[in-house]
């Protein structure tokens, strides 16, 4: 959801994952297959792997302190790791990318919901040192794939204004049909 | 004297059974208002003022006939935070024929899917598969309901009818999102929707879920604004993936 921070130095070309002139297509299969999907992602699983990035779909091997470091690096407030653990244990779907060399998480996204109708995507982060090479997109594409293959039709998120441009190409629309995202604010409670 | 024992549905939260006195000659029923924890940030006098305004808005919907008694009246705020009771009577109304109707709030989540489907029909929502409805309820962190319980004079039978519901999904730690807020059209306009959402918010805050969110159709944005929700805070936008609009 929140992508903050900018890359201060450009990455060496060996790490560039963006294949030029390749249009992203995401084909959603109607029946869930547990084997390799025929889906076309911007960057394939193999491409990620060959560059030292491992896709993970469970919290096994996820070091929560390292994850917290990434959260803080992109500007989230520092959160209690025990609370993060609780949140992740009650998260319907999550995806993260592990950098083989350091074994640390470098990209992450998760979705909560009721498992049938609605899902909300939270905590979309990419380590600032690894931004701009397609990892955020890789995580999002796969998470969306997983959610829609469960039959969830209503997938939403809350986006900071400066990353609306990240979510739009993925297929997200802001305020469709006038629907507004609202957040409860304890400071300003009004009564008629 | 009426004693009401609330049977405990299976749920993780404790159920409080309470007595309340009914003075038949006195029109106004009072009982000790079980104050539920409000957040520590609010000053006591602020919350009293807010609560009074809230109950006034409920009462005003009923003051046409004075056989209505509002059961819950705000009393002095409690010093310690009390847990919101899982189930309690919001409003009680005595009709001319002696029948008594109670509006019961519950956060125990005990919803009959057939009742829910009928309620969704009444408000004009498109039909959804029952098995999915059941799964959605089961996977929700909290389901709050309003039931109307009608006791006819002399008859032993109570008529219980689902008249409102709201549910929230959550990761149990940081975020909660409220979905599917609905009130039976014949019970709308009386502040029941507000009560439903208000109680749901209170229960979530009590469980330390700090971020409560929802998506509002344009025509109900004001409704939620009046309950303390802010659209697009700091420019943060709600976005949907390939919406069907």
Short mmCIF file of C-alpha atoms in Angstrom, two decimals:
data_model
loop_
_atom_site.label_atom_id
_atom_site.label_comp_id
_atom_site.label_asym_id
_atom_site.label_seq_id
_atom_site.Cartn_x
_atom_site.Cartn_y
_atom_site.Cartn_z
CA UNK A 1 0.00 0.00 0.00
CA UNK A 2 2.66 2.51 0.89
CA UNK A 3 5.76 2.85 -1.21
CA UNK A 4 8.04 5.45 0.20
CA UNK A 5 11.63 6.31 -0.28
CA UNK A 6 13.56 6.76 -3.45
CA UNK A 7 16.57 4.93 -4.74
CA UNK A 8 19.56 7.15 -4.20
CA UNK A 9 21.89 5.32 -6.55
CA UNK A 10 20.80 3.47 -9.66
CA UNK A 11 21.17 -0.27 -9.52
CA UNK A 12 23.78 -2.03 -11.65
CA UNK A 13 22.30 -3.28 -14.89
CA UNK A 14 22.83 -6.89 -13.86
CA UNK A 15 20.09 -6.42 -11.31
CA UNK A 16 17.62 -4.85 -13.68
CA UNK A 17 14.67 -7.12 -14.04
CA UNK A 18 12.46 -5.06 -16.28
CA UNK A 19 12.31 -6.69 -19.67
CA UNK A 20 11.81 -3.88 -22.19
CA UNK A 21 8.78 -3.69 -24.46
CA UNK A 22 6.94 -6.36 -22.56
CA UNK A 23 3.33 -5.68 -21.81
CA UNK A 24 2.00 -7.12 -18.62
CA UNK A 25 -0.81 -9.55 -19.01
CA UNK A 26 -2.39 -11.35 -16.15
CA UNK A 27 -4.53 -14.26 -17.17
CA UNK A 28 -6.67 -15.43 -14.32
CA UNK A 29 -7.44 -19.11 -14.42
CA UNK A 30 -10.91 -20.05 -13.27
CA UNK A 31 -9.78 -23.17 -11.46
CA UNK A 32 -7.03 -23.03 -8.94
CA UNK A 33 -4.04 -25.12 -9.87
CA UNK A 34 -1.43 -25.78 -7.27
CA UNK A 35 1.28 -26.41 -9.86
CA UNK A 36 3.04 -23.88 -12.02
CA UNK A 37 0.55 -21.40 -13.37
CA UNK A 38 0.36 -20.46 -16.98
CA UNK A 39 -0.14 -16.87 -15.88
CA UNK A 40 2.01 -14.24 -17.46
CA UNK A 41 3.62 -12.00 -14.93
CA UNK A 42 5.77 -8.96 -15.66
CA UNK A 43 8.63 -10.92 -14.24
CA UNK A 44 8.40 -14.68 -14.15
CA UNK A 45 9.16 -16.80 -11.12
CA UNK A 46 12.23 -18.14 -12.87
CA UNK A 47 13.49 -14.68 -13.71
CA UNK A 48 13.19 -13.70 -10.08
CA UNK A 49 14.90 -16.82 -8.90
CA UNK A 50 17.78 -16.48 -11.33
CA UNK A 51 18.47 -13.05 -9.92
CA UNK A 52 18.53 -14.27 -6.36
CA UNK A 53 14.99 -13.46 -5.30
CA UNK A 54 12.84 -16.16 -3.74
CA UNK A 55 9.07 -15.93 -3.61
CA UNK A 56 7.50 -16.83 -0.27
CA UNK A 57 3.87 -17.30 0.61
CA UNK A 58 3.98 -18.17 4.30
CA UNK A 59 5.43 -16.59 7.41
CA UNK A 60 7.84 -19.51 7.87
CA UNK A 61 11.39 -18.21 7.75
CA UNK A 62 10.11 -14.64 7.83
CA UNK A 63 12.17 -12.74 10.35
CA UNK A 64 9.76 -10.22 11.80
CA UNK A 65 12.50 -7.88 13.00
CA UNK A 66 13.87 -7.74 9.47
CA UNK A 67 10.38 -7.10 8.16
CA UNK A 68 9.91 -4.36 10.72
CA UNK A 69 13.17 -2.81 9.49
CA UNK A 70 11.77 -2.62 5.98
CA UNK A 71 8.54 -1.09 7.31
CA UNK A 72 10.47 1.57 9.15
CA UNK A 73 12.74 2.17 6.15
CA UNK A 74 9.74 3.08 3.99
CA UNK A 75 8.29 5.31 6.68
CA UNK A 76 5.83 3.22 8.62
CA UNK A 77 5.75 3.79 12.35
CA UNK A 78 7.70 1.13 14.20
CA UNK A 79 5.29 -1.54 15.37
CA UNK A 80 5.46 -4.12 18.13
CA UNK A 81 6.79 -7.34 16.53
CA UNK A 82 4.39 -9.39 18.64
CA UNK A 83 1.50 -7.44 17.20
CA UNK A 84 2.90 -7.91 13.73
CA UNK A 85 3.05 -11.64 14.40
CA UNK A 86 -0.57 -11.61 15.52
CA UNK A 87 -1.60 -9.65 12.44
CA UNK A 88 0.23 -12.02 10.10
CA UNK A 89 -1.28 -15.06 11.76
CA UNK A 90 -4.70 -13.63 10.99
CA UNK A 91 -3.90 -12.57 7.48
CA UNK A 92 -5.62 -14.48 4.73
CA UNK A 93 -2.93 -14.13 2.06
CA UNK A 94 0.56 -12.81 2.05
CA UNK A 95 3.52 -12.78 -0.26
CA UNK A 96 7.07 -11.75 0.27
CA UNK A 97 10.33 -11.85 -1.60
CA UNK A 98 13.46 -13.04 0.10
CA UNK A 99 16.84 -11.91 -1.12
CA UNK A 100 18.92 -15.06 -1.25
CA UNK A 101 22.22 -13.40 -0.46
CA UNK A 102 21.07 -11.88 2.84
CA UNK A 103 18.07 -14.11 3.49
CA UNK A 104 16.18 -10.92 4.34
CA UNK A 105 12.74 -9.86 3.14
CA UNK A 106 12.96 -7.16 0.48
CA UNK A 107 9.34 -6.99 -0.65
CA UNK A 108 6.07 -7.73 1.10
CA UNK A 109 2.32 -7.47 0.76
CA UNK A 110 -0.61 -9.01 2.55
CA UNK A 111 -4.40 -9.12 2.30
CA UNK A 112 -7.11 -9.52 4.93
CA UNK A 113 -10.76 -10.24 4.35
CA UNK A 114 -13.62 -12.65 4.71
CA UNK A 115 -12.24 -15.16 2.24
CA UNK A 116 -15.23 -15.07 -0.12
CA UNK A 117 -16.36 -11.55 -1.03
CA UNK A 118 -13.94 -8.88 0.10
CA UNK A 119 -10.21 -8.44 0.55
CA UNK A 120 -8.12 -5.43 1.51
CA UNK A 121 -4.44 -5.27 0.70
CA UNK A 122 -2.17 -3.80 3.37
CA UNK A 123 1.50 -3.16 4.02
CA UNK A 124 2.81 -3.20 0.47
CA UNK A 125 6.49 -2.44 0.90
CA UNK A 126 9.74 -2.76 -1.02
CA UNK A 127 13.06 -2.16 0.66
CA UNK A 128 14.28 1.21 -0.64
CA UNK A 129 17.54 -0.37 -1.85
CA UNK A 130 15.53 -2.72 -4.05
CA UNK A 131 12.91 -0.37 -5.42
CA UNK A 132 12.44 0.33 -9.08
CA UNK A 133 13.28 -3.10 -10.39
CA UNK A 134 9.79 -4.58 -10.41
CA UNK A 135 9.63 -6.36 -7.08
CA UNK A 136 6.57 -4.45 -5.86
CA UNK A 137 4.75 -5.25 -9.06
CA UNK A 138 5.84 -8.90 -8.83
CA UNK A 139 4.40 -9.23 -5.35
CA UNK A 140 1.18 -7.42 -6.21
CA UNK A 141 0.50 -9.38 -9.39
CA UNK A 142 0.83 -12.67 -7.58
CA UNK A 143 -1.22 -11.57 -4.58
CA UNK A 144 -4.03 -10.37 -6.84
CA UNK A 145 -3.84 -13.64 -8.72
CA UNK A 146 -4.17 -15.62 -5.53
CA UNK A 147 -7.11 -13.57 -4.29
CA UNK A 148 -9.04 -13.68 -7.53
CA UNK A 149 -8.47 -17.39 -7.93
CA UNK A 150 -10.27 -17.77 -4.60
CA UNK A 151 -13.23 -16.09 -6.20
CA UNK A 152 -12.87 -12.83 -4.32
CA UNK A 153 -14.37 -10.16 -6.54
CA UNK A 154 -13.96 -7.15 -4.32
CA UNK A 155 -10.29 -6.33 -3.79
CA UNK A 156 -9.47 -2.93 -2.40
CA UNK A 157 -6.72 -0.97 -0.74
CA UNK A 158 -5.87 2.48 0.62
CA UNK A 159 -3.24 4.29 -1.36
CA UNK A 160 -1.17 7.29 -0.47
CA UNK A 161 -1.54 9.95 -3.12
CA UNK A 162 2.00 9.63 -4.43
CA UNK A 163 1.72 5.94 -5.25
CA UNK A 164 -1.61 6.04 -7.05
CA UNK A 165 0.47 5.70 -10.21
CA UNK A 166 1.89 2.41 -8.97
CA UNK A 167 -1.53 0.88 -8.43
CA UNK A 168 -3.29 2.17 -11.53
CA UNK A 169 -1.33 0.12 -14.06
CA UNK A 170 -2.06 -2.93 -11.93
CA UNK A 171 -5.77 -2.39 -12.50
CA UNK A 172 -6.82 -0.31 -9.51
CA UNK A 173 -9.33 2.51 -9.78
CA UNK A 174 -9.73 5.27 -7.20
CA UNK A 175 -13.23 6.14 -5.94
CA UNK A 176 -15.13 4.06 -8.49
CA UNK A 177 -18.72 5.22 -8.81
CA UNK A 178 -18.12 7.75 -6.06
CA UNK A 179 -17.25 5.20 -3.38
CA UNK A 180 -14.99 6.79 -0.79
CA UNK A 181 -12.50 5.15 1.49
CA UNK A 182 -13.08 6.36 5.04
CA UNK A 183 -11.09 6.02 8.22
CA UNK A 184 -12.33 6.40 11.77
CA UNK A 185 -10.73 9.33 13.49
CA UNK A 186 -11.02 9.58 17.26
CA UNK A 187 -10.07 13.22 17.22
CA UNK A 188 -12.98 14.45 15.23
CA UNK A 189 -16.18 12.84 16.29
CA UNK A 190 -19.19 14.84 15.22
CA UNK A 191 -22.75 14.35 16.35
CA UNK A 192 -25.85 15.80 14.81
CA UNK B 1 -39.26 -6.72 38.71
CA UNK B 2 -37.98 -8.10 35.47
CA UNK B 3 -34.90 -10.16 35.40
CA UNK B 4 -33.32 -10.91 32.16
CA UNK B 5 -30.77 -13.60 31.70
CA UNK B 6 -29.02 -13.58 28.44
CA UNK B 7 -28.09 -17.03 27.30
CA UNK B 8 -24.53 -17.15 26.19
CA UNK B 9 -24.01 -18.05 22.58
CA UNK B 10 -20.69 -19.62 21.81
CA UNK B 11 -18.25 -16.79 21.57
CA UNK B 12 -14.91 -15.76 22.95
CA UNK B 13 -16.30 -12.81 24.85
CA UNK B 14 -17.87 -12.94 28.31
CA UNK B 15 -21.58 -12.37 28.50
CA UNK B 16 -22.96 -10.17 31.22
CA UNK B 17 -26.34 -11.03 32.59
CA UNK B 18 -28.05 -8.18 34.32
CA UNK B 19 -31.23 -7.27 36.19
CA UNK B 20 -33.21 -4.21 35.53
CA UNK B 21 -36.12 -2.90 37.48
CA UNK B 22 -39.36 -2.18 35.77
CA UNK B 23 -41.56 0.25 37.59
CA UNK B 24 -44.85 -0.37 35.92
CA UNK B 25 -46.46 2.83 37.09
CA UNK B 26 -43.47 4.91 36.13
CA UNK B 27 -43.15 5.50 32.40
CA UNK B 28 -39.43 5.82 32.43
CA UNK B 29 -37.39 2.68 32.85
CA UNK B 30 -33.97 3.23 34.16
CA UNK B 31 -31.19 0.89 34.84
CA UNK B 32 -27.56 1.20 35.49
CA UNK B 33 -26.04 2.11 32.20
CA UNK B 34 -23.28 -0.35 31.54
CA UNK B 35 -20.68 1.99 30.31
CA UNK B 36 -18.28 0.49 27.90
CA UNK B 37 -14.73 1.64 27.58
CA UNK B 38 -14.25 4.62 25.37
CA UNK B 39 -10.87 5.60 24.37
CA UNK B 40 -8.55 7.10 26.79
CA UNK B 41 -7.99 10.12 24.63
CA UNK B 42 -11.52 11.46 25.05
CA UNK B 43 -12.24 13.70 27.97
CA UNK B 44 -15.07 12.55 30.18
CA UNK B 45 -17.23 15.59 29.64
CA UNK B 46 -16.80 15.37 25.91
CA UNK B 47 -17.93 11.78 25.84
CA UNK B 48 -20.94 12.53 28.05
CA UNK B 49 -22.02 15.32 25.75
CA UNK B 50 -21.55 13.11 22.72
CA UNK B 51 -23.44 10.25 24.30
CA UNK B 52 -26.35 12.47 25.33
CA UNK B 53 -26.63 13.76 21.80
CA UNK B 54 -26.58 10.24 20.46
CA UNK B 55 -29.40 9.03 22.71
CA UNK B 56 -31.45 12.14 22.02
CA UNK B 57 -31.36 11.27 18.39
CA UNK B 58 -32.68 7.80 19.17
CA UNK B 59 -35.39 9.06 21.50
CA UNK B 60 -36.57 11.70 19.08
CA UNK B 61 -37.58 8.96 16.69
CA UNK B 62 -39.97 7.55 19.27
CA UNK B 63 -41.45 10.48 21.12
CA UNK B 64 -44.67 10.39 19.14
CA UNK B 65 -46.26 8.04 21.63
CA UNK B 66 -45.13 8.12 25.22
CA UNK B 67 -45.46 4.44 25.80
CA UNK B 68 -41.87 4.14 24.74
CA UNK B 69 -39.23 3.69 27.35
CA UNK B 70 -35.62 4.10 26.43
CA UNK B 71 -33.87 1.60 28.60
CA UNK B 72 -30.38 2.85 28.46
CA UNK B 73 -29.89 6.32 29.86
CA UNK B 74 -26.50 7.84 30.29
CA UNK B 75 -25.44 8.05 33.89
CA UNK B 76 -22.19 9.17 35.43
CA UNK B 77 -19.31 7.82 33.42
CA UNK B 78 -17.49 4.99 35.07
CA UNK B 79 -13.94 5.56 36.11
CA UNK B 80 -12.59 2.27 34.84
CA UNK B 81 -13.38 1.00 31.40
CA UNK B 82 -16.02 -1.66 31.42
CA UNK B 83 -16.18 -4.17 28.65
CA UNK B 84 -19.06 -3.63 26.29
CA UNK B 85 -21.61 -6.32 27.08
CA UNK B 86 -21.96 -8.73 24.24
CA UNK B 87 -25.71 -8.55 24.19
CA UNK B 88 -28.08 -5.95 25.59
CA UNK B 89 -31.41 -4.32 25.01
CA UNK B 90 -31.12 -1.06 23.16
CA UNK B 91 -34.72 0.08 23.18
CA UNK B 92 -37.94 -1.20 24.66
CA UNK B 93 -41.34 -0.10 23.50
CA UNK B 94 -44.77 -0.91 24.88
CA UNK B 95 -47.59 -0.86 22.39
CA UNK B 96 -51.21 0.11 23.13
CA UNK B 97 -52.31 -3.52 23.11
CA UNK B 98 -49.75 -4.31 25.78
CA UNK B 99 -47.28 -6.00 23.48
CA UNK B 100 -43.68 -5.22 24.23
CA UNK B 101 -41.04 -4.85 21.55
CA UNK B 102 -37.37 -4.88 22.38
CA UNK B 103 -34.50 -4.06 20.08
CA UNK B 104 -31.62 -6.27 21.06
CA UNK B 105 -28.03 -5.57 20.12
CA UNK B 106 -25.60 -8.45 19.97
CA UNK B 107 -21.98 -8.78 18.94
CA UNK B 108 -21.97 -12.51 19.41
CA UNK B 109 -22.33 -13.06 15.72
CA UNK B 110 -25.12 -15.58 15.91
CA UNK B 111 -26.82 -14.96 12.59
CA UNK B 112 -29.13 -17.27 10.71
CA UNK B 113 -28.10 -17.04 7.07
CA UNK B 114 -31.69 -17.38 5.90
CA UNK B 115 -32.68 -14.43 8.08
CA UNK B 116 -29.76 -12.48 6.68
CA UNK B 117 -30.70 -13.32 3.13
CA UNK B 118 -34.25 -12.11 3.80
CA UNK B 119 -32.91 -8.88 5.27
CA UNK B 120 -30.62 -8.32 2.28
CA UNK B 121 -33.64 -8.85 0.03
CA UNK B 122 -35.57 -6.21 1.98
CA UNK B 123 -32.90 -3.59 1.44
CA UNK B 124 -32.61 -4.52 -2.20
CA UNK B 125 -29.15 -6.06 -2.30
CA UNK B 126 -28.34 -8.61 -4.98
CA UNK B 127 -28.52 -12.22 -3.88
CA UNK B 128 -25.37 -14.01 -2.84
CA UNK B 129 -24.88 -17.78 -2.44
CA UNK B 130 -25.88 -18.85 1.07
CA UNK B 131 -22.78 -20.94 1.57
CA UNK B 132 -20.63 -17.92 0.78
CA UNK B 133 -22.69 -15.75 3.13
CA UNK B 134 -22.14 -18.28 5.88
CA UNK B 135 -18.41 -18.41 5.17
CA UNK B 136 -18.15 -14.62 5.11
CA UNK B 137 -19.82 -14.40 8.52
CA UNK B 138 -17.61 -17.12 9.91
CA UNK B 139 -14.48 -15.40 8.65
CA UNK B 140 -15.48 -12.01 10.00
CA UNK B 141 -13.76 -10.77 13.13
CA UNK B 142 -16.95 -9.33 14.51
CA UNK B 143 -20.59 -9.53 13.53
CA UNK B 144 -23.03 -7.17 15.20
CA UNK B 145 -26.77 -7.67 14.91
CA UNK B 146 -30.00 -6.00 15.85
CA UNK B 147 -33.00 -8.19 16.55
CA UNK B 148 -36.54 -7.16 17.27
CA UNK B 149 -38.13 -9.26 19.99
CA UNK B 150 -41.85 -8.94 20.27
CA UNK B 151 -43.71 -10.31 23.25
CA UNK B 152 -47.46 -10.41 22.89
CA UNK B 153 -49.50 -9.94 26.05
CA UNK B 154 -50.58 -13.26 27.54
CA UNK B 155 -48.86 -15.33 24.88
CA UNK B 156 -45.74 -17.22 25.86
CA UNK B 157 -44.16 -16.90 22.48
CA UNK B 158 -41.58 -14.31 21.57
CA UNK B 159 -41.17 -13.28 17.97
CA UNK B 160 -37.54 -12.68 17.15
CA UNK B 161 -36.66 -10.97 13.90
CA UNK B 162 -33.32 -9.88 12.46
CA UNK B 163 -33.57 -6.19 11.64
CA UNK B 164 -29.99 -5.05 11.31
CA UNK B 165 -26.45 -6.22 10.88
CA UNK B 166 -22.93 -4.93 10.47
CA UNK B 167 -19.71 -6.88 10.31
CA UNK B 168 -16.01 -6.22 10.38
CA UNK B 169 -13.01 -8.11 9.10
CA UNK B 170 -9.68 -7.64 10.81
CA UNK B 171 -6.16 -8.90 11.27
CA UNK B 172 -6.82 -8.88 15.02
CA UNK B 173 -4.02 -6.41 15.59
CA UNK B 174 -3.93 -3.26 13.50
CA UNK B 175 -6.70 -2.88 10.97
CA UNK B 176 -10.40 -3.55 10.74
CA UNK B 177 -12.75 -2.89 7.85
CA UNK B 178 -16.49 -2.60 8.25
CA UNK B 179 -18.70 -4.22 5.62
CA UNK B 180 -22.37 -4.86 4.98
CA UNK B 181 -24.11 -2.37 7.23
CA UNK B 182 -27.84 -2.82 6.81
CA UNK B 183 -31.07 -2.02 8.67
CA UNK B 184 -34.55 -3.23 7.79
CA UNK B 185 -36.26 -0.38 5.89
CA UNK B 186 -39.23 -0.42 8.26
CA UNK B 187 -36.85 0.27 11.14
CA UNK B 188 -34.74 2.87 9.42
CA UNK B 189 -34.65 6.51 10.39
CA UNK B 190 -34.61 5.80 14.12
CA UNK B 191 -30.90 5.86 14.77
CA UNK B 192 -30.51 2.09 14.79
CA UNK B 193 -27.88 2.08 12.04
CA UNK B 194 -25.90 4.63 13.99
CA UNK B 195 -26.21 2.57 17.15
CA UNK B 196 -25.07 -0.53 15.31
CA UNK B 197 -21.95 1.06 13.85
CA UNK B 198 -21.22 2.99 17.04
CA UNK B 199 -21.22 -0.16 19.13
CA UNK B 200 -19.14 -2.01 16.58
CA UNK B 201 -16.54 0.74 16.65
CA UNK B 202 -16.48 0.73 20.44
CA UNK B 203 -15.99 -3.00 20.55
CA UNK B 204 -13.16 -2.81 18.03
CA UNK B 205 -11.42 0.02 19.87
CA UNK B 206 -11.71 -1.93 23.08
CA UNK B 207 -9.84 -4.76 21.45
CA UNK B 208 -7.12 -2.28 20.58
CA UNK B 209 -7.73 -2.30 16.85
CA UNK B 210 -6.56 1.20 16.08
CA UNK B 211 -7.31 1.53 12.38
CA UNK B 212 -11.00 1.20 11.55
CA UNK B 213 -11.85 1.68 7.90
CA UNK B 214 -14.71 1.26 5.49
CA UNK B 215 -15.79 2.09 1.96
CA UNK B 216 -18.89 4.20 1.68
CA UNK B 217 -21.20 4.70 -1.26
CA UNK B 218 -21.45 8.40 -2.06
CA UNK B 219 -24.93 8.71 -0.54
CA UNK B 220 -23.83 7.43 2.87
CA UNK B 221 -20.56 9.31 3.23
CA UNK B 222 -22.31 11.89 5.44
CA UNK B 223 -23.81 9.17 7.61
CA UNK B 224 -20.35 7.87 8.41
CA UNK B 225 -18.85 11.31 8.73
CA UNK B 226 -21.28 11.94 11.56
CA UNK B 227 -20.04 8.81 13.24
CA UNK B 228 -16.45 9.97 13.18
CA UNK B 229 -15.18 8.69 9.86
CA UNK B 230 -13.13 10.86 7.56
CA UNK B 231 -12.97 10.38 3.80
CA UNK B 232 -9.55 10.42 2.14
CA UNK B 233 -7.57 11.33 5.24
CA UNK B 234 -4.35 13.04 4.18
CA UNK B 235 -5.32 12.37 0.59
CA UNK B 236 -5.22 8.61 1.01
CA UNK B 237 -7.56 7.15 -1.59
CA UNK B 238 -9.62 4.01 -1.58
CA UNK B 239 -8.90 2.02 -4.71
CA UNK B 240 -10.65 -1.03 -6.13
CA UNK B 241 -9.29 -3.68 -8.49
CA UNK B 242 -11.21 -3.80 -11.78
CA UNK B 243 -14.49 -2.68 -10.21
CA UNK B 244 -17.62 -3.74 -12.02
CA UNK B 245 -18.82 -0.18 -12.59
#
